CSV table of C-alpha atoms and ligand atoms in Angstrom, one decimal:
chain,number,residue,atom,x,y,z
Q,25,UNK,CA,-3.1,-7.9,-42.3
Q,26,UNK,CA,-2.3,-4.8,-40.3
Q,27,UNK,CA,0.2,-4.9,-37.4
Q,28,UNK,CA,0.4,-2.6,-34.3
Q,29,UNK,CA,2.9,-1.9,-31.6
Q,30,UNK,CA,1.2,-2.0,-28.1
Q,31,UNK,CA,3.3,-0.6,-25.2
Q,32,UNK,CA,2.4,-0.9,-21.6
Q,33,UNK,CA,4.5,1.6,-19.7
Q,34,UNK,CA,4.8,0.8,-16.0
Q,35,UNK,CA,6.9,2.2,-13.1
Q,36,UNK,CA,9.3,-0.8,-13.3
Q,37,UNK,CA,8.9,-2.3,-16.8
Q,38,UNK,CA,8.3,-1.2,-20.4
Q,39,UNK,CA,6.4,-4.1,-22.0
Q,40,UNK,CA,5.9,-3.9,-25.7
Q,41,UNK,CA,4.2,-6.3,-28.0
Q,42,UNK,CA,3.3,-6.7,-31.7
Q,43,UNK,CA,-0.3,-7.7,-32.4
Q,44,UNK,CA,-2.2,-8.3,-35.6
Q,45,UNK,CA,-5.4,-6.3,-36.2
Q,46,UNK,CA,-7.4,-8.9,-34.2
Q,47,UNK,CA,-5.3,-8.3,-31.1
Q,48,UNK,CA,-3.3,-11.5,-31.3
Q,49,UNK,CA,0.2,-11.1,-29.8
Q,50,UNK,CA,2.9,-12.2,-32.3
Q,51,UNK,CA,6.0,-11.2,-30.3
Q,52,UNK,CA,6.9,-9.4,-27.1
Q,53,UNK,CA,9.9,-7.5,-25.8
Q,54,UNK,CA,10.4,-5.8,-22.5
Q,55,UNK,CA,12.9,-3.6,-20.8
Q,56,UNK,CA,13.4,-1.9,-17.4
Q,57,UNK,CA,11.8,1.5,-16.8
Q,58,UNK,CA,14.7,3.7,-15.8
Q,59,UNK,CA,12.4,6.3,-14.1
Q,60,UNK,CA,15.4,8.4,-13.0
Q,61,UNK,CA,16.4,9.2,-16.6
Q,62,UNK,CA,15.6,12.6,-18.2
Q,63,UNK,CA,12.2,12.5,-19.9
Q,64,UNK,CA,13.6,12.5,-23.5
Q,65,UNK,CA,15.9,9.6,-22.8
Q,66,UNK,CA,13.2,7.5,-21.2
Q,67,UNK,CA,10.9,8.1,-24.2
Q,68,UNK,CA,13.8,7.0,-26.5
Q,69,UNK,CA,14.0,3.8,-24.4
Q,70,UNK,CA,10.2,3.3,-24.8
Q,71,UNK,CA,10.5,3.7,-28.6
Q,72,UNK,CA,13.5,1.4,-28.7
Q,73,UNK,CA,11.6,-1.3,-26.8
Q,74,UNK,CA,8.8,-1.1,-29.3
Q,75,UNK,CA,11.2,-1.4,-32.2
Q,76,UNK,CA,12.9,-4.4,-30.6
Q,77,UNK,CA,9.5,-6.1,-30.4
Q,78,UNK,CA,9.1,-5.4,-34.1
Q,79,UNK,CA,12.4,-7.2,-34.7
Q,80,UNK,CA,11.3,-10.1,-32.4
Q,81,UNK,CA,8.2,-10.5,-34.5
Q,82,UNK,CA,10.3,-10.8,-37.7
Q,83,UNK,CA,8.8,-7.6,-39.1
Q,84,UNK,CA,10.1,-4.2,-40.2
Q,85,UNK,CA,8.9,-0.8,-39.1
Q,86,UNK,CA,7.3,-0.4,-42.5
Q,87,UNK,CA,5.0,-3.3,-41.6
Q,88,UNK,CA,3.6,-1.4,-38.6
Q,89,UNK,CA,0.4,0.7,-39.1
Q,90,UNK,CA,0.3,2.5,-35.7
Q,91,UNK,CA,1.6,2.6,-32.1
Q,92,UNK,CA,-0.6,2.5,-29.0
Q,93,UNK,CA,0.6,3.1,-25.5
Q,94,UNK,CA,-0.9,2.8,-22.0
Q,95,UNK,CA,0.7,5.0,-19.2
Q,96,UNK,CA,-0.1,5.2,-15.5
Q,97,UNK,CA,-1.4,8.8,-15.9
Q,98,UNK,CA,-3.7,11.0,-17.7
Q,99,UNK,CA,-3.2,12.8,-21.0
Q,100,UNK,CA,-4.9,16.1,-21.9
Q,101,UNK,CA,-6.0,15.6,-25.5
Q,102,UNK,CA,-6.3,19.3,-26.1
Q,103,UNK,CA,-2.7,20.0,-25.4
Q,104,UNK,CA,-1.4,16.4,-25.7
Q,105,UNK,CA,0.5,16.9,-22.5
Q,106,UNK,CA,0.7,14.1,-20.1
Q,107,UNK,CA,-0.7,15.8,-17.1
Q,108,UNK,CA,0.6,13.7,-14.2
Q,109,UNK,CA,2.4,10.4,-13.7
Q,110,UNK,CA,3.3,9.9,-10.1
Q,111,UNK,CA,5.7,7.0,-10.3
Q,112,UNK,CA,7.6,8.4,-13.3
Q,113,UNK,CA,8.0,11.9,-11.8
Q,114,UNK,CA,6.4,13.3,-14.9
Q,115,UNK,CA,4.3,16.4,-14.8
Q,116,UNK,CA,3.0,18.3,-17.9
Q,117,UNK,CA,5.5,16.6,-20.2
Q,118,UNK,CA,4.8,16.5,-24.0
Q,119,UNK,CA,4.8,12.7,-24.2
Q,120,UNK,CA,2.8,12.5,-27.4
Q,121,UNK,CA,5.1,14.9,-29.3
Q,122,UNK,CA,8.2,13.2,-28.0
Q,123,UNK,CA,7.1,9.7,-28.8
Q,124,UNK,CA,6.0,10.9,-32.3
Q,125,UNK,CA,9.6,11.9,-33.0
Q,126,UNK,CA,10.5,8.2,-33.0
Q,127,UNK,CA,7.6,6.9,-35.2
Q,128,UNK,CA,6.3,8.0,-38.6
Q,129,UNK,CA,3.0,6.2,-38.0
Q,130,UNK,CA,0.0,7.4,-35.9
Q,131,UNK,CA,0.6,7.2,-32.1
Q,132,UNK,CA,-2.2,6.8,-29.5
Q,133,UNK,CA,-1.9,7.1,-25.8
Q,134,UNK,CA,-4.3,6.2,-23.0
Q,135,UNK,CA,-4.5,5.4,-19.3
Q,136,UNK,CA,-3.0,2.0,-18.6
Q,137,UNK,CA,-5.9,0.6,-16.6
Q,138,UNK,CA,-8.3,1.7,-19.4
Q,139,UNK,CA,-5.9,-0.2,-21.9
Q,140,UNK,CA,-6.1,-3.3,-19.7
Q,141,UNK,CA,-9.9,-3.1,-19.8
Q,142,UNK,CA,-9.9,-2.7,-23.6
Q,143,UNK,CA,-7.6,-5.7,-23.9
Q,144,UNK,CA,-9.9,-7.9,-21.8
Q,145,UNK,CA,-12.9,-6.5,-23.7
Q,146,UNK,CA,-11.4,-7.2,-27.1
Q,147,UNK,CA,-9.6,-10.5,-26.5
Q,148,UNK,CA,-10.0,-11.7,-22.9
Q,149,UNK,CA,-12.6,-12.2,-20.2
Q,150,UNK,CA,-15.2,-9.9,-21.8
Q,151,UNK,CA,-14.6,-10.6,-25.5
Q,152,UNK,CA,-18.2,-11.6,-25.9
Q,153,UNK,CA,-19.6,-8.2,-24.7
Q,154,UNK,CA,-19.7,-4.7,-26.0
Q,155,UNK,CA,-20.0,-3.0,-22.6
Q,156,UNK,CA,-17.9,-3.9,-19.6
Q,157,UNK,CA,-16.2,-2.4,-16.6
Q,158,UNK,CA,-12.9,-3.7,-15.3
Q,159,UNK,CA,-11.5,-3.1,-11.9
Q,160,UNK,CA,-8.0,-4.1,-10.9
Q,161,UNK,CA,-7.6,-4.9,-7.2
Q,162,UNK,CA,-3.9,-4.2,-6.5
Q,163,UNK,CA,-2.0,-1.5,-4.6
Q,164,UNK,CA,-5.0,0.7,-5.6
Q,165,UNK,CA,-8.2,0.1,-7.4
Q,166,UNK,CA,-7.6,0.7,-11.1
Q,167,UNK,CA,-10.5,0.9,-13.5
Q,168,UNK,CA,-11.4,0.9,-17.2
Q,169,UNK,CA,-14.9,1.5,-18.6
Q,170,UNK,CA,-15.7,0.0,-22.0
Q,171,UNK,CA,-18.8,1.3,-23.8
Q,172,UNK,CA,-19.6,-0.1,-27.2
Q,173,UNK,CA,-16.0,-1.6,-27.3
Q,174,UNK,CA,-14.5,1.8,-26.8
Q,175,UNK,CA,-12.8,3.3,-23.7
Q,176,UNK,CA,-14.9,5.8,-21.9
Q,177,UNK,CA,-12.5,8.0,-20.0
Q,178,UNK,CA,-14.7,11.0,-19.2
Q,179,UNK,CA,-14.8,14.5,-20.6
Q,180,UNK,CA,-11.5,15.4,-22.3
Q,181,UNK,CA,-10.3,11.9,-21.5
Q,182,UNK,CA,-9.2,13.1,-18.1
Q,183,UNK,CA,-10.2,10.0,-16.4
Q,184,UNK,CA,-13.2,8.1,-15.1
Q,185,UNK,CA,-11.9,6.6,-11.8
Q,186,UNK,CA,-14.1,3.9,-10.2
Q,187,UNK,CA,-11.5,3.6,-7.4
Q,188,UNK,CA,-12.1,7.2,-6.3
Q,189,UNK,CA,-15.8,7.1,-6.1
Q,190,UNK,CA,-17.1,7.6,-2.6
Q,191,UNK,CA,-17.9,4.5,-0.6
Q,192,UNK,CA,-18.0,6.1,2.9
Q,193,UNK,CA,-18.7,9.8,3.5
Q,194,UNK,CA,-15.8,11.3,5.4
Q,195,UNK,CA,-14.3,7.8,5.6
Q,196,UNK,CA,-10.7,6.6,5.6
Q,197,UNK,CA,-8.1,8.7,3.9
Q,198,UNK,CA,-7.3,7.6,0.3
Q,199,UNK,CA,-3.9,7.8,-1.5
Q,200,UNK,CA,-5.5,10.6,-3.6
Q,201,UNK,CA,-5.9,12.8,-0.5
Q,202,UNK,CA,-9.7,12.5,-0.4
Q,203,UNK,CA,-11.6,10.6,2.2
Q,204,UNK,CA,-13.8,7.5,1.9
Q,205,UNK,CA,-12.9,6.4,-1.6
Q,206,UNK,CA,-13.7,2.8,-2.8
Q,207,UNK,CA,-10.0,2.2,-3.2
Q,208,UNK,CA,-9.4,2.9,0.5
Q,209,UNK,CA,-11.7,-0.1,1.3
Q,210,UNK,CA,-11.4,-2.5,-1.6
Q,211,UNK,CA,-7.7,-2.4,-2.8
Q,212,UNK,CA,-5.3,-5.2,-1.8
Q,213,UNK,CA,-3.6,-2.6,0.4
Q,214,UNK,CA,-6.9,-2.0,2.2
Q,215,UNK,CA,-7.5,-5.8,2.7
Q,216,UNK,CA,-4.0,-6.1,4.2
Q,217,UNK,CA,-4.7,-3.2,6.6
Q,218,UNK,CA,-8.1,-4.8,7.5
Q,219,UNK,CA,-6.4,-8.1,8.2
Q,220,UNK,CA,-3.7,-6.5,10.3
Q,221,UNK,CA,-6.3,-4.7,12.4
Q,222,UNK,CA,-8.3,-7.9,12.9
Q,223,UNK,CA,-5.2,-9.8,14.1
Q,224,UNK,CA,-4.4,-7.0,16.6
Q,225,UNK,CA,-7.8,-7.5,18.1
Q,226,UNK,CA,-7.6,-11.3,17.8
Q,227,UNK,CA,-4.0,-12.4,18.2
Q,228,UNK,CA,-5.1,-16.0,18.3
Q,229,UNK,CA,-6.0,-15.9,14.6
Q,230,UNK,CA,-3.9,-18.3,12.5
Q,231,UNK,CA,-3.2,-15.2,10.3
Q,232,UNK,CA,-0.8,-14.2,13.1
Q,233,UNK,CA,1.2,-17.5,12.6
Q,234,UNK,CA,1.0,-17.2,8.9
Q,235,UNK,CA,2.9,-14.0,8.9
Q,236,UNK,CA,5.3,-15.3,11.4
Q,237,UNK,CA,4.0,-13.1,14.2
Q,238,UNK,CA,5.2,-10.1,12.2
Q,239,UNK,CA,2.2,-8.1,10.9
Q,240,UNK,CA,4.4,-6.2,8.5
Q,241,UNK,CA,4.6,-9.5,6.6
Q,242,UNK,CA,0.8,-9.6,6.1
Q,243,UNK,CA,-0.2,-9.9,2.4
Q,244,UNK,CA,-3.5,-10.1,0.6
Q,245,UNK,CA,-3.4,-13.9,0.2
Q,246,UNK,CA,-3.1,-14.7,4.0
Q,247,UNK,CA,-6.7,-13.7,5.0
Q,248,UNK,CA,-8.1,-15.9,2.1
Q,249,UNK,CA,-5.8,-18.8,3.0
Q,250,UNK,CA,-6.7,-18.6,6.7
Q,251,UNK,CA,-10.4,-18.3,5.9
Q,252,UNK,CA,-10.2,-21.5,3.8
Q,253,UNK,CA,-8.7,-23.2,6.9
Q,254,UNK,CA,-11.7,-22.1,8.9
Q,255,UNK,CA,-10.1,-19.3,10.9
Q,256,UNK,CA,-13.1,-17.3,12.1
Q,257,UNK,CA,-11.3,-13.9,12.3
Q,258,UNK,CA,-10.0,-14.4,8.7
Q,259,UNK,CA,-13.5,-15.4,7.6
Q,260,UNK,CA,-15.0,-12.2,8.9
Q,261,UNK,CA,-12.2,-10.1,7.3
Q,262,UNK,CA,-12.8,-11.7,3.9
Q,263,UNK,CA,-16.6,-11.4,4.3
Q,264,UNK,CA,-16.3,-7.7,5.2
Q,265,UNK,CA,-13.9,-7.1,2.4
Q,266,UNK,CA,-16.2,-8.7,-0.2
Q,267,UNK,CA,-19.0,-6.6,1.3
Q,268,UNK,CA,-17.0,-3.4,0.6
Q,269,UNK,CA,-16.3,-4.7,-2.9
Q,270,UNK,CA,-19.9,-5.4,-3.6
Q,271,UNK,CA,-21.0,-2.0,-2.3
Q,272,UNK,CA,-18.7,-0.2,-4.6
Q,273,UNK,CA,-19.5,-2.4,-7.6
Q,274,UNK,CA,-23.2,-2.0,-7.0
Q,275,UNK,CA,-22.8,1.8,-7.7
Q,276,UNK,CA,-20.8,1.0,-10.9
Q,277,UNK,CA,-23.6,-1.4,-12.0
Q,278,UNK,CA,-26.3,1.2,-11.2
Q,279,UNK,CA,-24.4,3.8,-13.3
Q,280,UNK,CA,-23.4,1.8,-16.3
Q,281,UNK,CA,-25.4,-1.4,-16.2
Q,282,UNK,CA,-22.5,-3.2,-18.1
Q,283,UNK,CA,-22.9,-6.7,-19.5
Q,284,UNK,CA,-19.9,-7.8,-17.5
Q,285,UNK,CA,-17.7,-6.7,-14.6
Q,286,UNK,CA,-14.1,-8.0,-14.9
Q,287,UNK,CA,-12.1,-8.4,-11.8
Q,288,UNK,CA,-8.3,-8.2,-12.2
Q,289,UNK,CA,-5.2,-7.8,-10.1
Q,290,UNK,CA,-3.7,-10.2,-7.5
Q,291,UNK,CA,-6.9,-10.8,-5.5
Q,292,UNK,CA,-8.7,-12.0,-8.6
Q,293,UNK,CA,-6.6,-15.2,-8.5
Q,294,UNK,CA,-8.8,-16.3,-5.6
Q,295,UNK,CA,-11.3,-17.2,-8.3
Q,296,UNK,CA,-14.6,-18.7,-7.1
Q,297,UNK,CA,-13.7,-18.1,-3.5
Q,298,UNK,CA,-14.0,-14.4,-4.2
Q,299,UNK,CA,-16.5,-14.4,-7.1
Q,300,UNK,CA,-19.2,-16.6,-5.7
Q,301,UNK,CA,-19.8,-14.7,-2.4
Q,302,UNK,CA,-19.3,-11.4,-4.4
Q,303,UNK,CA,-22.2,-12.3,-6.7
Q,304,UNK,CA,-24.4,-13.2,-3.8
Q,305,UNK,CA,-23.7,-9.9,-2.1
Q,306,UNK,CA,-24.3,-8.1,-5.4
Q,307,UNK,CA,-27.7,-9.7,-5.7
Q,308,UNK,CA,-28.5,-8.4,-2.2
Q,309,UNK,CA,-27.3,-4.9,-2.6
Q,310,UNK,CA,-27.7,-3.9,-6.3
Q,311,UNK,CA,-30.6,-1.8,-7.6
Q,312,UNK,CA,-33.2,-3.9,-9.3
Q,313,UNK,CA,-31.1,-7.1,-9.1
Q,314,UNK,CA,-34.2,-9.1,-8.2
Q,315,UNK,CA,-36.0,-8.0,-11.4
Q,316,UNK,CA,-33.1,-7.7,-13.9
Q,317,UNK,CA,-30.3,-9.6,-12.3
Q,318,UNK,CA,-26.7,-8.6,-12.2
Q,319,UNK,CA,-24.0,-8.5,-14.9
Q,320,UNK,CA,-21.6,-11.4,-15.5
Q,321,UNK,CA,-18.9,-11.2,-12.9
Q,322,UNK,CA,-15.7,-12.6,-14.4
Q,323,UNK,CA,-12.0,-12.7,-13.5
Q,324,UNK,CA,-9.4,-11.2,-15.9
Q,325,UNK,CA,-7.9,-13.7,-18.3
Q,326,UNK,CA,-5.0,-12.1,-20.0
Q,327,UNK,CA,-2.7,-11.0,-17.0
Q,328,UNK,CA,0.0,-8.6,-18.1
Q,329,UNK,CA,-0.8,-9.1,-21.8
Q,330,UNK,CA,-4.1,-7.2,-21.3
Q,331,UNK,CA,-2.2,-3.9,-21.2
Q,332,UNK,CA,-0.2,-4.6,-24.4
Q,333,UNK,CA,-3.3,-5.9,-26.3
Q,334,UNK,CA,-5.4,-2.9,-25.2
Q,335,UNK,CA,-2.7,-0.4,-26.1
Q,336,UNK,CA,-2.4,-2.0,-29.6
Q,337,UNK,CA,-6.2,-2.0,-30.0
Q,338,UNK,CA,-6.2,1.8,-29.4
Q,339,UNK,CA,-4.8,1.9,-33.0
Q,340,UNK,CA,-8.1,0.4,-34.3
Q,341,UNK,CA,-10.3,3.1,-32.7
L,2,ZN,ZN1,-9.2,8.3,-3.7
């Protein structure tokens, strides 16, 4: 049996796990990401976290075949430079070369959202399918595209970003600086903004009470909870939000025709309350849905483990 180290590097945590070659997690270890540290020291922390996970699994480094890591950024495979990682203040750093100093086995690095998708496609919600697209509805809209059980990340691996496809021409400004991106309408942040605007227009909505009359306390759960209680303003916010989500996903389906679309992130915990109407909208707005149907729409299963498992499964590629 081969064993891999899978590392999910986030802005606040370094999560490492040891998996077997089937992606089964044997042990985990995590540490805080000290993003203020010099680059070399932070990479040393990352390597140390991986080695601690090896110890936690009762294994030795000589038992490990390879190391995979997901980072919130993109890597240029020509130069092996990490091009950009906003929340780590990294720009054009030699992440691969630095990490390699700590390990004698092969090292693989990929975008973290793509790793999460690979994890779900190998051992989670889309384990039965070869082709799947995952979107993560959180602060932004992360995405991972899996074709034939491998990550598709565009030419030179520079990123295929579903969240930054255009939903509305010259629409709302996105965090990326462009206008009208899917993310600007379908992220949790977007839902919160849509709910706030609705309450401003309809102060009688119970969403107002639910955030204690303070709109800065609005979160992405409130509109769903209020809609379940029959609040008409919340119902229309949720309906409109699902409509945006369906519009963006219909483009993804028309482009890739995946077997499954996996929905992850905080909003996915709404389960059927999100998925059922989303499927209905997708039937209405997707190309050829009447003739060939729509892909399976499933919620992510693995939570934070998806990133670890997907990073480890990079080692199998
Ligand atoms: Zn954007």
